[in-house]
C-alpha positions as a LaTeX table, in Angstrom:
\begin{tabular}{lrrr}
\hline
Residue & $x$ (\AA) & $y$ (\AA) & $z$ (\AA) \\
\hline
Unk1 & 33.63 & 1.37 & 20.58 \\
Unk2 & 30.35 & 3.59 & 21.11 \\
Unk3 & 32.08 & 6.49 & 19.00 \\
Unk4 & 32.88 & 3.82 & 16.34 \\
Unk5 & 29.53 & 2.56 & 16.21 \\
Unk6 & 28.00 & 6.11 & 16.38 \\
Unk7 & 30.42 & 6.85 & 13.28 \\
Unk8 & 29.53 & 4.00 & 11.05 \\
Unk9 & 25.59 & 4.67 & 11.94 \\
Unk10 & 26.42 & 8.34 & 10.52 \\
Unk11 & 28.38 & 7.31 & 7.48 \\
Unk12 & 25.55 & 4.46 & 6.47 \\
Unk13 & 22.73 & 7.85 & 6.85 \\
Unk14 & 24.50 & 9.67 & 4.48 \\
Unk15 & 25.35 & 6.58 & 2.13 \\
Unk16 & 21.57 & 6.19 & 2.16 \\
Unk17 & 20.82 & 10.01 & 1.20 \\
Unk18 & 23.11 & 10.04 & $-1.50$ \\
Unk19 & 21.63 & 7.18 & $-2.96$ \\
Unk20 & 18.36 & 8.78 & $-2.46$ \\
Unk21 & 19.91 & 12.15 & $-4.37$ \\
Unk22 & 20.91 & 9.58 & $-7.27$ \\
Unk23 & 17.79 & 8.38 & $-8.09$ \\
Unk24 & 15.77 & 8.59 & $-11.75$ \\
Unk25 & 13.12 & 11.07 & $-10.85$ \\
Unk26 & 9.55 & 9.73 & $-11.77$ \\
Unk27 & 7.55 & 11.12 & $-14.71$ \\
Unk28 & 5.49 & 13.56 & $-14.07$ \\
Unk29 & 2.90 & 11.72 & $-12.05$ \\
Unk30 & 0.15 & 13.97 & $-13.34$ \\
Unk31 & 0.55 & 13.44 & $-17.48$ \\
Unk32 & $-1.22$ & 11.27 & $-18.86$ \\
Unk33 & $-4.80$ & 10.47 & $-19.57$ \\
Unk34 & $-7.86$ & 10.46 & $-17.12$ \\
Unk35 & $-8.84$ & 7.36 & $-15.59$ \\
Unk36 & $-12.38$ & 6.69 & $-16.58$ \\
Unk37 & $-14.78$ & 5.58 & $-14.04$ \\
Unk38 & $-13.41$ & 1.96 & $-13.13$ \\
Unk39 & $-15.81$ & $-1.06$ & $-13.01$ \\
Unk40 & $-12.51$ & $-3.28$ & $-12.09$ \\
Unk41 & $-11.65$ & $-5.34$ & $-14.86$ \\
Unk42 & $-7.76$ & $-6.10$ & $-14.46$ \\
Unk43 & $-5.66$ & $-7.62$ & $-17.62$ \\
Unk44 & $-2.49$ & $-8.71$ & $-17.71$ \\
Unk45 & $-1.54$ & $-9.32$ & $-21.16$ \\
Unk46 & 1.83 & $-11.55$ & $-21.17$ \\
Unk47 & 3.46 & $-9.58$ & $-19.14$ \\
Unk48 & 7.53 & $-9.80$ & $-19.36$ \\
Unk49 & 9.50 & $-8.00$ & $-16.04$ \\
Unk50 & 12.80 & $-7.87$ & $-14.67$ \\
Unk51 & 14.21 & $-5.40$ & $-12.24$ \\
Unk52 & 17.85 & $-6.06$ & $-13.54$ \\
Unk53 & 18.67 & $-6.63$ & $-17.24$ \\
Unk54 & 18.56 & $-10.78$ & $-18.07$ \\
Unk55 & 17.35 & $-11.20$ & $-14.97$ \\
Unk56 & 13.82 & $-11.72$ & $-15.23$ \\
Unk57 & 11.16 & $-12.50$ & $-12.55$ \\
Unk58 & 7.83 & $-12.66$ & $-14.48$ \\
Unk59 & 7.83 & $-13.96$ & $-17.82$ \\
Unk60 & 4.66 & $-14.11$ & $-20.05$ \\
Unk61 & 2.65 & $-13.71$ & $-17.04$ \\
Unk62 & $-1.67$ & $-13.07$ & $-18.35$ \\
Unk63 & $-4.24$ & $-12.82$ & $-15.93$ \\
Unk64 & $-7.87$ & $-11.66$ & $-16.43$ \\
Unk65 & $-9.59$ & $-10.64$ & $-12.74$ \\
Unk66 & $-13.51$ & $-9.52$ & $-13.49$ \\
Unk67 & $-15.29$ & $-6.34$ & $-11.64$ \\
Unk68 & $-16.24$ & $-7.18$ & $-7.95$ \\
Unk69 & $-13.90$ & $-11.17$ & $-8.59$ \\
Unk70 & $-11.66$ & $-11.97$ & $-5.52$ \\
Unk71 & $-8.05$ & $-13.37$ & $-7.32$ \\
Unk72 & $-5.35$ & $-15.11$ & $-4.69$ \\
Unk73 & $-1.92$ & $-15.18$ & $-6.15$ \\
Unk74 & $-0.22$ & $-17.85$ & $-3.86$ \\
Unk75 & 3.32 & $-19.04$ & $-4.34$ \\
Unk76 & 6.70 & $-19.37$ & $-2.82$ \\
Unk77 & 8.87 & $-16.41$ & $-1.54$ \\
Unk78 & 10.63 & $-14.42$ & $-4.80$ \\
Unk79 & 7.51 & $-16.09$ & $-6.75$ \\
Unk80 & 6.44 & $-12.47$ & $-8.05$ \\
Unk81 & 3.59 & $-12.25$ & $-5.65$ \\
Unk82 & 4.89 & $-8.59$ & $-4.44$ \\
Unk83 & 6.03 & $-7.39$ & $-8.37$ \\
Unk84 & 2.68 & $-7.99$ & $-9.84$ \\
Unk85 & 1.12 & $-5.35$ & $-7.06$ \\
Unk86 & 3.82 & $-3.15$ & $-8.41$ \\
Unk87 & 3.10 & $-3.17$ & $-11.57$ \\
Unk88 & $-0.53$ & $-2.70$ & $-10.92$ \\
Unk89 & 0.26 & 0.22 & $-9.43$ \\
Unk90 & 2.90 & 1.62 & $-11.87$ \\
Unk91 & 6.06 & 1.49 & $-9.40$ \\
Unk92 & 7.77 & $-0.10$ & $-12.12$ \\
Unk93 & 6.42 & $-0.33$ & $-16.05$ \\
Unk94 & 6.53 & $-4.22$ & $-17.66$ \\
Unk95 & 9.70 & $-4.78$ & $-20.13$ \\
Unk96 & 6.98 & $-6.11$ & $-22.51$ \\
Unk97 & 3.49 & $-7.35$ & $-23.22$ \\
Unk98 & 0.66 & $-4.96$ & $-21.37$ \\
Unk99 & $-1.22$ & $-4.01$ & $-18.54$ \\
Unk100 & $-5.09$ & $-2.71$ & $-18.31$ \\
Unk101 & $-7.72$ & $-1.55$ & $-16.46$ \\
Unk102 & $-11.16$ & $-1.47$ & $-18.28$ \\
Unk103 & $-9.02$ & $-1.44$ & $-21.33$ \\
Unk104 & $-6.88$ & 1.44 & $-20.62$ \\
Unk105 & $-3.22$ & 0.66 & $-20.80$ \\
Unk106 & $-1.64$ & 1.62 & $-17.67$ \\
Unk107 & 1.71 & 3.49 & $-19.56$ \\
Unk108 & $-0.98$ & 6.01 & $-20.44$ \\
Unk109 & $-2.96$ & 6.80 & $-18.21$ \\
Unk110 & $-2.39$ & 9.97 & $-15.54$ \\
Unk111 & $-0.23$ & 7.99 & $-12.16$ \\
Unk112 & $-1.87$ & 10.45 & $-9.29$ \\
Unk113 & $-5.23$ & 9.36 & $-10.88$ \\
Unk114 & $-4.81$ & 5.52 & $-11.16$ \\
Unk115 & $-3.06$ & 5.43 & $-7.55$ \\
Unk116 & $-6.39$ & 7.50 & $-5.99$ \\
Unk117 & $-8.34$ & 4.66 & $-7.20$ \\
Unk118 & $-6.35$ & 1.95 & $-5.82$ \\
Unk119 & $-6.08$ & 0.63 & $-2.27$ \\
Unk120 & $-2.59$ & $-0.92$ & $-1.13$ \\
Unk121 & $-2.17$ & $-2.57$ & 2.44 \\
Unk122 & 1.36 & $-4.22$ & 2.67 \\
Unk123 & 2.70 & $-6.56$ & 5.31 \\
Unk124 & 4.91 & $-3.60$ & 6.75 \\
Unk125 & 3.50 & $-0.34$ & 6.61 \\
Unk126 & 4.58 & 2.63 & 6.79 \\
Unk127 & 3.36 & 4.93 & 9.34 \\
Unk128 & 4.56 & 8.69 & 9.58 \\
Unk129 & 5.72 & 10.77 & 12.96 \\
Unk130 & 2.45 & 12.65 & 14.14 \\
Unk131 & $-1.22$ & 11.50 & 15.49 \\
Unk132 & $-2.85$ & 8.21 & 15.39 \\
Unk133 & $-5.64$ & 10.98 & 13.27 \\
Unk134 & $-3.50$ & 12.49 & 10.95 \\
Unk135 & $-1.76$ & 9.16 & 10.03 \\
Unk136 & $-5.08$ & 7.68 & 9.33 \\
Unk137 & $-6.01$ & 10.69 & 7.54 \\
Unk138 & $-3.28$ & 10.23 & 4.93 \\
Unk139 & $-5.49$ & 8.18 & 2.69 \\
Unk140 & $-7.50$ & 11.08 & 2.04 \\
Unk141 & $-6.14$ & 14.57 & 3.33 \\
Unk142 & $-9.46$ & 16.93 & 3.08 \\
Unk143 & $-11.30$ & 13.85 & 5.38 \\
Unk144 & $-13.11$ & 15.53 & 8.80 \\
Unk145 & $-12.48$ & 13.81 & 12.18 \\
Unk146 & $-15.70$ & 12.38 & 11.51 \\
Unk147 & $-14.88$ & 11.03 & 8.80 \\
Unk148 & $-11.59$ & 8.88 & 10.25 \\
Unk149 & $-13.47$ & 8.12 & 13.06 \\
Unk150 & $-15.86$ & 5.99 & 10.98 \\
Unk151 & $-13.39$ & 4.49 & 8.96 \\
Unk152 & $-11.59$ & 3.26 & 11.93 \\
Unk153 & $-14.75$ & 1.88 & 13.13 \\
Unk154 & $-15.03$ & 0.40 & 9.86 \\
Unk155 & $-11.65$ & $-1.21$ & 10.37 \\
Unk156 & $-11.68$ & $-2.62$ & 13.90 \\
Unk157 & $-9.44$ & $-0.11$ & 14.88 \\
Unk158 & $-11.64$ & 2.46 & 16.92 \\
Unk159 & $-11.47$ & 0.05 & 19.76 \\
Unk160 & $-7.68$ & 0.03 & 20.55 \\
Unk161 & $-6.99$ & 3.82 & 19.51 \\
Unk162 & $-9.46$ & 5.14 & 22.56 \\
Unk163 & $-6.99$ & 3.15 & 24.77 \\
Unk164 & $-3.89$ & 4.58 & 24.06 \\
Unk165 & $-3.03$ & 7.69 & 26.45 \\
Unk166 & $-4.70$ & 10.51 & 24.19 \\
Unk167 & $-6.76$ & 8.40 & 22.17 \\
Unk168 & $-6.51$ & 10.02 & 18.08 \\
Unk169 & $-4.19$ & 12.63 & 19.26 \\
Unk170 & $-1.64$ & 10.09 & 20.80 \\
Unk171 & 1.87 & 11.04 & 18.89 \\
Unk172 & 2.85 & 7.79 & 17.21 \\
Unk173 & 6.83 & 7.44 & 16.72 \\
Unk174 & 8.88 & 7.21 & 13.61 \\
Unk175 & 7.09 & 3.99 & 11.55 \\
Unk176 & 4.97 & 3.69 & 14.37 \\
Unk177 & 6.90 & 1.68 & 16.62 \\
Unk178 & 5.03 & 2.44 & 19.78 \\
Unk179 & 2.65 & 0.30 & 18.34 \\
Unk180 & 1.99 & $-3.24$ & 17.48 \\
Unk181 & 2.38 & $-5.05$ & 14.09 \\
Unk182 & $-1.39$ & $-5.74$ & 14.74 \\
Unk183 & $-2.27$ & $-1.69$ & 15.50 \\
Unk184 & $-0.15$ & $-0.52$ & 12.80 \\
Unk185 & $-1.94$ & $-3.26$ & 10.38 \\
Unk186 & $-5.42$ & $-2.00$ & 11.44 \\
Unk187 & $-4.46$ & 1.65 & 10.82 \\
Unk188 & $-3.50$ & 1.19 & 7.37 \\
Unk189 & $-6.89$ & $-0.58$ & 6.72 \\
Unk190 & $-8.64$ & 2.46 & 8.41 \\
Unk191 & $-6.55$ & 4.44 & 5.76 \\
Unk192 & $-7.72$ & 2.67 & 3.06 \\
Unk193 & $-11.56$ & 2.59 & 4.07 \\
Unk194 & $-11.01$ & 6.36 & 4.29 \\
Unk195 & $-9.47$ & 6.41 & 0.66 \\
Unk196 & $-12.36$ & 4.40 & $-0.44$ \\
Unk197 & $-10.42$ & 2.87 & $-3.94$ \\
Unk198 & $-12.11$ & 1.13 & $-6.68$ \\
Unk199 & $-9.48$ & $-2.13$ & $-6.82$ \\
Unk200 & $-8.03$ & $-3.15$ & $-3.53$ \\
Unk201 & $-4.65$ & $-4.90$ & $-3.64$ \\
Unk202 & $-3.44$ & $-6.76$ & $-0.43$ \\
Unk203 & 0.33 & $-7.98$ & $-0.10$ \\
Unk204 & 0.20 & $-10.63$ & 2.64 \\
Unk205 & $-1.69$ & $-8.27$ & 4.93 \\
Unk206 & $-2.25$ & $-10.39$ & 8.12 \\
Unk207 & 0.53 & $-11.75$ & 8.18 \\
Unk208 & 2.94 & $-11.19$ & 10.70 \\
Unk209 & 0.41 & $-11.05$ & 13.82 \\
Unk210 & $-1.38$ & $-13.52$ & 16.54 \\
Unk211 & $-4.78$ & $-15.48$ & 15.63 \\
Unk212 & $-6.64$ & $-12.74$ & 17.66 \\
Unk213 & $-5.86$ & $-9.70$ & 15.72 \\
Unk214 & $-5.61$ & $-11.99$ & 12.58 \\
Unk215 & $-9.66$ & $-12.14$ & 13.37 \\
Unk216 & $-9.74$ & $-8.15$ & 13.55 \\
Unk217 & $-8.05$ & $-8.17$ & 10.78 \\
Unk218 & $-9.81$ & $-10.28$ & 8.58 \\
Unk219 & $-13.28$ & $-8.75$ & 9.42 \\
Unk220 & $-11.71$ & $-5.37$ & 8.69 \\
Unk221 & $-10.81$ & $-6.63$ & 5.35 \\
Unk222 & $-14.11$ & $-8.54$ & 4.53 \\
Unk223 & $-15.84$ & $-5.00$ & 5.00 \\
Unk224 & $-13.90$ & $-2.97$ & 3.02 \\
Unk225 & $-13.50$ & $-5.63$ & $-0.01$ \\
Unk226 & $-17.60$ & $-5.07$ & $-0.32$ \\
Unk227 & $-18.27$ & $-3.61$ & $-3.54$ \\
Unk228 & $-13.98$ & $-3.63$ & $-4.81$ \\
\hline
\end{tabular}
């Protein structure tokens, strides 16, 4: 039964990297024009989505959010909550209608230089094998030590990381499992203070975790929304 098992865990990995081998290539990430310097005006201009044909999920969806404006998108589960942060961030392009920032359409603009200026923390992130400092260094790769160090300050997280067993340099597991929901939560915040974006997009980031580190969490966030 254990050889059985071990098989069919074997044959899904593969079914997985073959899948992975199928897949469209994206564009090249760098064409494209410039992002100018963003204020943080956000349209969406009746925005029509679906990820399979006649299927859609948004339909004639506008929204206007202002430079330094807080929006809350609240809704049931398969609402669109999630797609509308992908589309921001051009992981998918709208079927119709239009997205902008400060006017620019997002179809045109250069992808490596609109995803530098955003900042995305996601219910389940994804943390690589490697140090609690190099993970946290991800949202900006030519950061010092210093340099994470105060952004995990920044994001409540500088507190936990000196108690693991080699504080920065402790070797975190594949996604991070040797941590908590909470820990891995407050890392990817650190990340994104280090990244320092212009717009800040948040996909049901505290959720998931006790009232405790919900507190961290939320304190973390209130400091690095200043000035988004």
């Amino acid at each position: 039964a254990q050889l059985f098992s071990s098989i069919q865990s074997a044959l899904a990995g593969a079914e997985r990297v073959f899948e992975l081998m199928d897949e469209t290539p994206e564009p090249d990430a760098a064409a494209g024009t410039p992002l100018r310097a963003v204020r943080g005006e956000v349209v969406f201009d009746q925005v029509h989505f679906s990820y399979d044909p006649g299927v859609p999920v948004l339909q004639d969806v506008s929204l206007h959010a202002l430079p330094g404006q807080t929006i809350a998108l609240v809704g049931p589960t398969g609402a669109g909550k999630t797609t509308i942060a992908n589309l921001l961030t051009r992981f998918y392009d709208v079927d119709s209608g239009a997205i902008r920032i400060d006017g620019q359409d997002l179809r045109e603009v250069s992808m490596n230089d609109l995803r530098t200026r955003l900042g995305l923390v996601l219910q389940d992130n994804f943390l690589f094998t490697g140090t609690v400092m190099e993970n946290i260094r991800y949202g900006k790769l030519d950061a010092t030590d210093e340099e994470v160090i105060a952004a995990a300050r920044l994001a409540n997280a500088d507190t936990f990381i000196h108690r693991l067993p080699q504080g920065y340099q402790t070797e975190l597991s594949e996604r991070g499992s040797n941590l908590s929901q909470g820990q891995r939560q407050l890392i990817a915040i650190a990340r994104a203070v280090l990244a320092d974006p212009d717009i800040l997009i948040l996909d049901e980031a505290t959720s998931n975790v006790d009232t405790r580190t919900e507190k961290h969490l939320q304190e973390a966030l209130l400091r690095l929304m200043q000035g988004r």
